[in-house]
Coordinates of C-alpha atoms in Angstrom, one line a residue:
X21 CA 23.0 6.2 150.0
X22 CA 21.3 2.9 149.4
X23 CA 17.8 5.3 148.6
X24 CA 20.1 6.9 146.0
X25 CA 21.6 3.3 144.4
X26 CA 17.9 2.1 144.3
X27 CA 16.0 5.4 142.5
X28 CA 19.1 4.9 139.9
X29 CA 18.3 1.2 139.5
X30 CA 14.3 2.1 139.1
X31 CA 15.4 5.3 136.3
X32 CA 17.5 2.7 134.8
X33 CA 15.2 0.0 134.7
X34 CA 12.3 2.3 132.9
X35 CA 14.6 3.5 130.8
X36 CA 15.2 0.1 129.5
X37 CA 11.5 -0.5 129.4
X38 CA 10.9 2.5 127.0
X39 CA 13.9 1.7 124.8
X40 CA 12.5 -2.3 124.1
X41 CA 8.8 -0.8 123.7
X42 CA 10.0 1.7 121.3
X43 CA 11.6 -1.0 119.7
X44 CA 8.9 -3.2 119.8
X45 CA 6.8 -0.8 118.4
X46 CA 9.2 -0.1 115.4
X47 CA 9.4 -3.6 114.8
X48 CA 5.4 -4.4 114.6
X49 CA 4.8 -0.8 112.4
X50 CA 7.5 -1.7 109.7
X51 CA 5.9 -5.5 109.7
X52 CA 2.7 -3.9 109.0
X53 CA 4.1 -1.5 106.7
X54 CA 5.7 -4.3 104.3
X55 CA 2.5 -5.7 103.9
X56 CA 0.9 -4.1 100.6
X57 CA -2.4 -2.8 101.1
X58 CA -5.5 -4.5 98.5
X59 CA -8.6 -2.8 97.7
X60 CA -10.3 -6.2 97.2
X61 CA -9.9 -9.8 98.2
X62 CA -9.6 -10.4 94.3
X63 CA -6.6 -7.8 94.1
X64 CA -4.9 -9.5 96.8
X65 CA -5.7 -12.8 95.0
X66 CA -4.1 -11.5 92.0
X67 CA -1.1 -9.5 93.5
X68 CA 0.5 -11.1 96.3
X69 CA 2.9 -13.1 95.8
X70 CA 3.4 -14.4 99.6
X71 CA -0.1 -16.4 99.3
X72 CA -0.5 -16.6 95.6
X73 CA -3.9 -17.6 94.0
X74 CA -4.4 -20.8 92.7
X75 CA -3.6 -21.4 89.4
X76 CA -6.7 -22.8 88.4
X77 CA -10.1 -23.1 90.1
X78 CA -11.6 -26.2 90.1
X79 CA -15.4 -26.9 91.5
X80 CA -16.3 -29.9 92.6
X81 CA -20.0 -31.1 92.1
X82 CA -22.6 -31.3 94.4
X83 CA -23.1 -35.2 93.6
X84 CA -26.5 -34.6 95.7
X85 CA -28.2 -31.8 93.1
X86 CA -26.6 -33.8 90.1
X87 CA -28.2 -37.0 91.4
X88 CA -31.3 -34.8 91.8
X89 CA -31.6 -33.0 88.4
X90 CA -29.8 -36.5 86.2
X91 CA -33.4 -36.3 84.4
X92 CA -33.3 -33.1 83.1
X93 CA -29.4 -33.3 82.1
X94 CA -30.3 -36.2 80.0
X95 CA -33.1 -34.3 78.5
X96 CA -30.7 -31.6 76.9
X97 CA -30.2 -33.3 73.3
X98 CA -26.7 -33.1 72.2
X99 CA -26.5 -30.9 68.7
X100 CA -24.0 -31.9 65.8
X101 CA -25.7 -30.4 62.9
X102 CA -28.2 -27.6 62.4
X103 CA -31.4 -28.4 64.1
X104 CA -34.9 -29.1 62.5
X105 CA -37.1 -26.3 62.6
X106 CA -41.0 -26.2 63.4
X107 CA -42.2 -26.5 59.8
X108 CA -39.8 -29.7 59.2
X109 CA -36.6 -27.8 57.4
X110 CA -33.0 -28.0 57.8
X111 CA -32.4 -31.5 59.6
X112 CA -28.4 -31.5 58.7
X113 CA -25.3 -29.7 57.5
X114 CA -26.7 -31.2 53.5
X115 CA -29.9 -29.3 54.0
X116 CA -28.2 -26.6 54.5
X117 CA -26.2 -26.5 52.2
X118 CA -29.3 -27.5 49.3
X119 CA -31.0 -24.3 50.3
X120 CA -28.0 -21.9 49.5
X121 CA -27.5 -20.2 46.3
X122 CA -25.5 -22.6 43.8
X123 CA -25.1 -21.6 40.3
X124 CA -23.7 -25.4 39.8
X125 CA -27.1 -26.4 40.5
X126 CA -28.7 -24.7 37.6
X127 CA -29.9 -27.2 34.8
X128 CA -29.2 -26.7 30.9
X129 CA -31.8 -25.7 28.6
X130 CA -32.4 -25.9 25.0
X131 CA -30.3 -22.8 23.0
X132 CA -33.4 -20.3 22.1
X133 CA -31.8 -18.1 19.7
X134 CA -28.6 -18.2 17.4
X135 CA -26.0 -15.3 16.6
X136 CA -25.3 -15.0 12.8
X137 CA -21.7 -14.2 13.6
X138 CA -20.1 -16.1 16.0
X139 CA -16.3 -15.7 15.1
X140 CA -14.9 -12.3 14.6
X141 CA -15.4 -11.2 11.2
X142 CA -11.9 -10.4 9.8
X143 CA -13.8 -7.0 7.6
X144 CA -14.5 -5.8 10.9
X145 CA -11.0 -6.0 12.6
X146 CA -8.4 -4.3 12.0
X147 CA -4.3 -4.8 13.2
X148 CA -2.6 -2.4 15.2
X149 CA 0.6 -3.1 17.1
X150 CA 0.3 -6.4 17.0
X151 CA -3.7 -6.2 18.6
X152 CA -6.5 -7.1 16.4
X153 CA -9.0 -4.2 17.2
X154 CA -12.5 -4.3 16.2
X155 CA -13.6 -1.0 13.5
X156 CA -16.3 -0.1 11.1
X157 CA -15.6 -1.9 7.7
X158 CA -15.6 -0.2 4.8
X159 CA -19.6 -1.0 4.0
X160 CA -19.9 1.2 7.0
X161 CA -20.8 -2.3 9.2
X162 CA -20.5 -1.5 12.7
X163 CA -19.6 -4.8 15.1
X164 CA -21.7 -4.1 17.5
X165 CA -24.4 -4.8 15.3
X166 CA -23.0 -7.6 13.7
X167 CA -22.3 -9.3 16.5
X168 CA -25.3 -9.0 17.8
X169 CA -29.3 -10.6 17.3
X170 CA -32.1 -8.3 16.4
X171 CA -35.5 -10.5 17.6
X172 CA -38.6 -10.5 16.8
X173 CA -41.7 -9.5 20.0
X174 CA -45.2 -9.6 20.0
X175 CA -46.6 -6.7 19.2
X176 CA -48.4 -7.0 23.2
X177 CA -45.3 -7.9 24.8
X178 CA -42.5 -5.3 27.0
X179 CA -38.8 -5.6 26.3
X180 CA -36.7 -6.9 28.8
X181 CA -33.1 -7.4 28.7
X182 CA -30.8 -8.5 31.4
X183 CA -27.0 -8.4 30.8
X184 CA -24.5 -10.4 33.6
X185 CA -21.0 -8.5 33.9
X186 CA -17.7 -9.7 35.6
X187 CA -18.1 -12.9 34.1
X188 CA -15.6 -15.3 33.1
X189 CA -13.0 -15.5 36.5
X190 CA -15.1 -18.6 37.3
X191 CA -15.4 -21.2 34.7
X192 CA -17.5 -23.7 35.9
X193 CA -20.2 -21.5 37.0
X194 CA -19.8 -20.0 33.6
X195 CA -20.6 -23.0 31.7
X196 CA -23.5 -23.5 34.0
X197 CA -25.0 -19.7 33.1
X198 CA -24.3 -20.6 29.5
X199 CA -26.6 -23.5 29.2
X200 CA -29.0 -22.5 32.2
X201 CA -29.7 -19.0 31.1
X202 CA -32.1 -18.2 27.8
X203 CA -29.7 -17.2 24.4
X204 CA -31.3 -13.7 24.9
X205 CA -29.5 -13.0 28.3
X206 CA -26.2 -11.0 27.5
X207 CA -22.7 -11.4 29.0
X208 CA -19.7 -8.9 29.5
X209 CA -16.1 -10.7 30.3
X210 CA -14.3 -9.0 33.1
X211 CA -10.7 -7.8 31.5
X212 CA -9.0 -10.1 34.0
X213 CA -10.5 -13.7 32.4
X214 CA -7.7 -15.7 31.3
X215 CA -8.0 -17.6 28.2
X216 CA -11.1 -14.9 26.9
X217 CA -11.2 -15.3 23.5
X218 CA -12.5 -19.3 24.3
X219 CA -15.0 -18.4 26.8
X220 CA -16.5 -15.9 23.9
X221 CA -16.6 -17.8 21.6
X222 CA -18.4 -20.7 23.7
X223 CA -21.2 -18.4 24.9
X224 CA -21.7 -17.3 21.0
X225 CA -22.4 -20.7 19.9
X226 CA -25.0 -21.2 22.5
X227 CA -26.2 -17.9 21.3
X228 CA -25.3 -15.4 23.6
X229 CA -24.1 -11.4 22.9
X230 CA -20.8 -10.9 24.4
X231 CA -19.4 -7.7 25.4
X232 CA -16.0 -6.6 27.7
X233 CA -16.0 -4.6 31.2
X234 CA -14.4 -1.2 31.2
X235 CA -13.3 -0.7 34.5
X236 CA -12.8 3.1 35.9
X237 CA -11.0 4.0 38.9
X238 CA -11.7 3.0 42.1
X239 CA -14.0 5.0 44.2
X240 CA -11.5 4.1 47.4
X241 CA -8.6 4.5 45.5
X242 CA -6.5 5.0 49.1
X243 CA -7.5 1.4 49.8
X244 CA -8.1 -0.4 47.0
X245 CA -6.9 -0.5 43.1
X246 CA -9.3 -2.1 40.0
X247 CA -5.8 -3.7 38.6
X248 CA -3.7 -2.7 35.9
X249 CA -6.3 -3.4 33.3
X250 CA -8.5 -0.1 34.7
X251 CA -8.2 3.6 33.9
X252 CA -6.4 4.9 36.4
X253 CA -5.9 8.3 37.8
X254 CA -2.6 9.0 37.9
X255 CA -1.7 7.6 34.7
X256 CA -1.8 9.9 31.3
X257 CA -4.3 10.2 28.7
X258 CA -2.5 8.4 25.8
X259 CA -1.7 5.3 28.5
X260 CA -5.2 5.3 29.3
X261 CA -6.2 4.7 25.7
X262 CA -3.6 1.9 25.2
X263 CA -4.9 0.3 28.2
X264 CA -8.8 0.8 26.4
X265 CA -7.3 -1.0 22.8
X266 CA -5.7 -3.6 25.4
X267 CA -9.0 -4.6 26.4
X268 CA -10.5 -5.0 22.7
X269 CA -7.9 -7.6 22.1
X270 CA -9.8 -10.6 22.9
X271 CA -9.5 -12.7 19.8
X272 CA -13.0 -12.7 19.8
X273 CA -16.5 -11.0 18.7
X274 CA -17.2 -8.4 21.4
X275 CA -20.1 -5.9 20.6
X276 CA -18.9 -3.0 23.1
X277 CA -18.0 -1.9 26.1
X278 CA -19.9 -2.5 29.7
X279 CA -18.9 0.8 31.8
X280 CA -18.5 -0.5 35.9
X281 CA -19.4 2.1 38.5
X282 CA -16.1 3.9 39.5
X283 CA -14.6 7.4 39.6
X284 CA -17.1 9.0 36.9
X285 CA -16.8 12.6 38.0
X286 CA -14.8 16.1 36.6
X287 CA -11.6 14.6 36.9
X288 CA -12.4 11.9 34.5
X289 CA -14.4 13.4 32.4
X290 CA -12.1 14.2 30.0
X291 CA -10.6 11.1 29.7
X292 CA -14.5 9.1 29.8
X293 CA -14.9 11.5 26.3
X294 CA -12.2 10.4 24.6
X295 CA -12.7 6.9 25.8
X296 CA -16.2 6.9 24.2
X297 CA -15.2 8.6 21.5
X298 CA -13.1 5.8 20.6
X299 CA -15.5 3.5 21.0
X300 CA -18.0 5.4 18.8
X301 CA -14.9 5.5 15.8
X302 CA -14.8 1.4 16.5
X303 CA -18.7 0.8 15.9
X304 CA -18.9 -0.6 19.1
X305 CA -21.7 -0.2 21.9
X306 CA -21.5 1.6 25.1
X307 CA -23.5 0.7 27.8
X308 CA -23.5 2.7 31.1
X309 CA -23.7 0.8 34.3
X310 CA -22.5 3.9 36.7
X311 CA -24.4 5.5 39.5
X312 CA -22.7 8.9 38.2
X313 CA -24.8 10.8 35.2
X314 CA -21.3 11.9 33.6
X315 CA -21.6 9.6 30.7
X316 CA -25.0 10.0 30.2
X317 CA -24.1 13.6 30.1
X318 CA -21.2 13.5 27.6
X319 CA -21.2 14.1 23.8
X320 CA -22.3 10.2 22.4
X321 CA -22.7 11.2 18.5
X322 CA -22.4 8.3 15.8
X323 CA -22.1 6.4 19.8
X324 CA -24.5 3.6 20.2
X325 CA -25.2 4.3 23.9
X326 CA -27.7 2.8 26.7
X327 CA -27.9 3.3 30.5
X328 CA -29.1 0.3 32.3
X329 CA -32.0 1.5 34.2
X330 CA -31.4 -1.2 36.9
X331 CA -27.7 -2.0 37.9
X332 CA -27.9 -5.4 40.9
X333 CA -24.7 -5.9 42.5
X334 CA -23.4 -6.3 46.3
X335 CA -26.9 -7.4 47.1
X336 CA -27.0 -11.0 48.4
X337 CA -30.9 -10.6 50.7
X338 CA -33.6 -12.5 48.0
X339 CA -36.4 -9.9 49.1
X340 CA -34.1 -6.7 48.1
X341 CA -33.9 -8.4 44.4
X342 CA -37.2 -9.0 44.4
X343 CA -38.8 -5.6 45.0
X344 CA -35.9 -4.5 42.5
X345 CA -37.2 -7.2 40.1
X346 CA -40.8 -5.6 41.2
X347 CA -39.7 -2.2 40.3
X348 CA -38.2 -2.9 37.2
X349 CA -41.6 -4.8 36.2
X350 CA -43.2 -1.5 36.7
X351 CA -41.1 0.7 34.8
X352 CA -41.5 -1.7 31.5
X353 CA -44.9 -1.8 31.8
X354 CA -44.9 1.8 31.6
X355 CA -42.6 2.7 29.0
X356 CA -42.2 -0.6 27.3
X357 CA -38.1 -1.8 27.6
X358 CA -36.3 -2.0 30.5
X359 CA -32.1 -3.0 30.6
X360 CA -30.7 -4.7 34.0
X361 CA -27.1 -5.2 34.0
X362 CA -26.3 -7.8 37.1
X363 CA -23.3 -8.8 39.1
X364 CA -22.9 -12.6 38.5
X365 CA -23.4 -13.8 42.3
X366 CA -25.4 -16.7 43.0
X367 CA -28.4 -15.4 44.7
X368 CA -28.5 -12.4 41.4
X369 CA -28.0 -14.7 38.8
X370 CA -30.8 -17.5 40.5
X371 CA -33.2 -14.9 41.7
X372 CA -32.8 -13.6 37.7
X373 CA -33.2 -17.0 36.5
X374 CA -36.5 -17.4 38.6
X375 CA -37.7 -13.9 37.8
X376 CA -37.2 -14.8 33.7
X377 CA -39.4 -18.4 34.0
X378 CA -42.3 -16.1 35.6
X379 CA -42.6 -14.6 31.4
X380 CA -45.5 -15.1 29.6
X381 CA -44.6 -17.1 26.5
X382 CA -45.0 -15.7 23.3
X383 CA -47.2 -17.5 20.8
X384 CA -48.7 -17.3 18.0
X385 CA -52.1 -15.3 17.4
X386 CA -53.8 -18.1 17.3
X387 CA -53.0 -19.3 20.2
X388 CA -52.7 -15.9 22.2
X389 CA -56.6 -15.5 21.3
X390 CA -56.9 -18.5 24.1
X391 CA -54.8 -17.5 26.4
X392 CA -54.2 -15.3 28.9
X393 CA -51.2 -13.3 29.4
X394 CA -50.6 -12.5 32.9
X395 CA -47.2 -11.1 32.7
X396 CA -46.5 -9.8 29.0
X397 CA -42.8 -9.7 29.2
X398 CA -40.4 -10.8 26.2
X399 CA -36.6 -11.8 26.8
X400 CA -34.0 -9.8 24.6
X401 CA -30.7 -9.3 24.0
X402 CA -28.6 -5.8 25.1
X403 CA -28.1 -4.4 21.4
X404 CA -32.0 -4.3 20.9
X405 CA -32.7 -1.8 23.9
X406 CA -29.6 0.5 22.2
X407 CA -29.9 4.1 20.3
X408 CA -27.2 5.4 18.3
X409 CA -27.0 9.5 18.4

């Protein structure tokens, strides 16, 4: 009997045993098993929110390597402004800014030529609603060459002329291309020059042919728009031609038209005819500064027309000018005229500027027979490089 009460004591017993390891185990796994498992030390520094990381690291210095390399710390010089190069250039933030591109900086020079007309001519305009547009008068005098200067060239020298469009937005750099460029240097007003008719009229008396932008339709049209004042795609003919007539209205002498690079393709061209065709009717010159050869193409008769052989504009690197300005030296030397038409950007206009004071100077033939001409190259204005059809 007492065999029997103790074998039930021992079953009992490791029954009891089993039952706390089975919890014990259970208890441990499910410890383990709340713990989330990291692939890295970083992911665990980054995740777990039982030990977070530190907010911030700091590191303290070794004061013995500091101590050691205090020399060479004291050596590294501390830089405000632009440093001084090897051959002694920029030394500060005024160097710098001396050497950029600054049409303020240009410096007047004597007027070297004067227009015959420099207010509009009231036989050459005529009104229509309330515009005063420029025509043919009756004595079959076209404005285009009234308004402009015929001059005279040595019979050795190349024609050269250089026209600056988009001008009038800034007024202060205007003034300074007025009286820092030569009278033979041409300008065409972009349509969106406030107070035009002034600015004209202030370039004429320094003796300078003024003409007006046409502006076609943006080549991104989807993500940009040439303003209310361009032809526009989705507008009609007859709106198109009111916006043209719009643009003549500048209370002042303009000689023609300056066409800006655009839309110039079949879906313009029918519009680009009739615009030019109006043109022609007003005796006014049409110069073509597209990359497209639409306009070229188009019927120009009774149309005083040129297509500027060289067109600068979003360029801003000085060597790309100058191996344009190289180029262009070539062609005139080989067929005798060249026309640039130039954006009005500092680095253009300057580059121009310095390209222009390279000219030979045109004397007289007595001097000539003493001198040598190294670069026979003669300054004029737009209307003498222009053929009417």
């Amino acid at each position: 009997m007492i065999n029997a009460i103790w074998e039930y004591k021992k079953l009992i017993l490791a029954l009891l045993a089993s039952l706390l390891l089975v919890v014990g185990i259970g208890y441990f796994s499910a410890d383990k098993k709340s713990v989330p498992f990291y692939d890295t030390k970083i992911d665990k520094l980054m995740f777990d929110r039982e030990n977070k990381a530190p907010k911030y690291i700091i590191t303290l210095p070794d004061l013995k390597k500091k101590e050691k390399n205090k020399d060479e710390i004291n050596l590294v010089p501390k830089v405000d402004t632009p440093s001084l190069d090897s051959e002694g250039g920029i030394r500060s933030v005024e160097d710098l800014l001396s050497q950029m591109p600054n049409i303020l900086t240009m410096k007047p020079i004597p007027a070297t030529q004067q227009l015959s007309q420099i207010v509009l001519d009231n036989s050459l305009v005529e009104d229509v609603d309330k515009m005063k547009l420029p025509k043919i008068n009756d004595d079959g005098q076209k404005p285009w060459e009234q308004y402009g200067n015929k001059v005279r060239v040595s019979p050795r020298f190349k024609r050269v002329s250089i026209l600056f469009k988009g001008v009038g937005l800034n007024g202060d750099e205007l003034n300074k291309m007025n009286e820092g460029l030569p009278s033979e240097v041409s300008f065409s007003f972009s349509p969106y020059t406030q107070k035009k008719g002034e600015k004209i009229l202030s370039l004429r008396q320094r003796g300078h042919e003024t003409y007006i932008d046409l502006l076609l339709p943006s080549k991104d049209v989807l993500k940009s728009d040439n303003g209310p004042m361009a032809l526009n795609l989705i507008i009609s003919q007859e709106e198109a031609l009111e916006r043209f007539k719009k643009l003549l209205d500048t209370g002042a002498p303009v000689g023609g038209i300056v066409v800006n690079d655009g839309i110039a393709d079949a879906s313009t061209k029918v519009l680009l005819e009739k615009i030019i065709k109006e043109a022609g009717l007003r005796g006014l010159l049409v110069i073509d500064a597209t990359s497209s050869p639409l306009i070229a193409s188009l019927n120009k008769k009774g149309v005083a027309f040129r297509k500027a052989d060289f067109v600068i504009e979003h360029v801003y690197d000085r060597e790309i000018i100058r191996n344009l300005l190289k180029r262009a030296e070539t062609e005139v030397m080989d067929k005798g005229q060249v026309m640039i038409v130039a954006e009005n950007k500092p680095v253009i206009v300057l580059e121009l500027l310095n390209w222009i004071q390279t000219f030979s100077p045109q004397l007289e033939y007595e001097q000539m027979k003493n001198t040598p001409i190294t670069k026979p190259l003669a300054l004029v204005p737009a209307s003498n490089l222009v053929v009417e059809d």
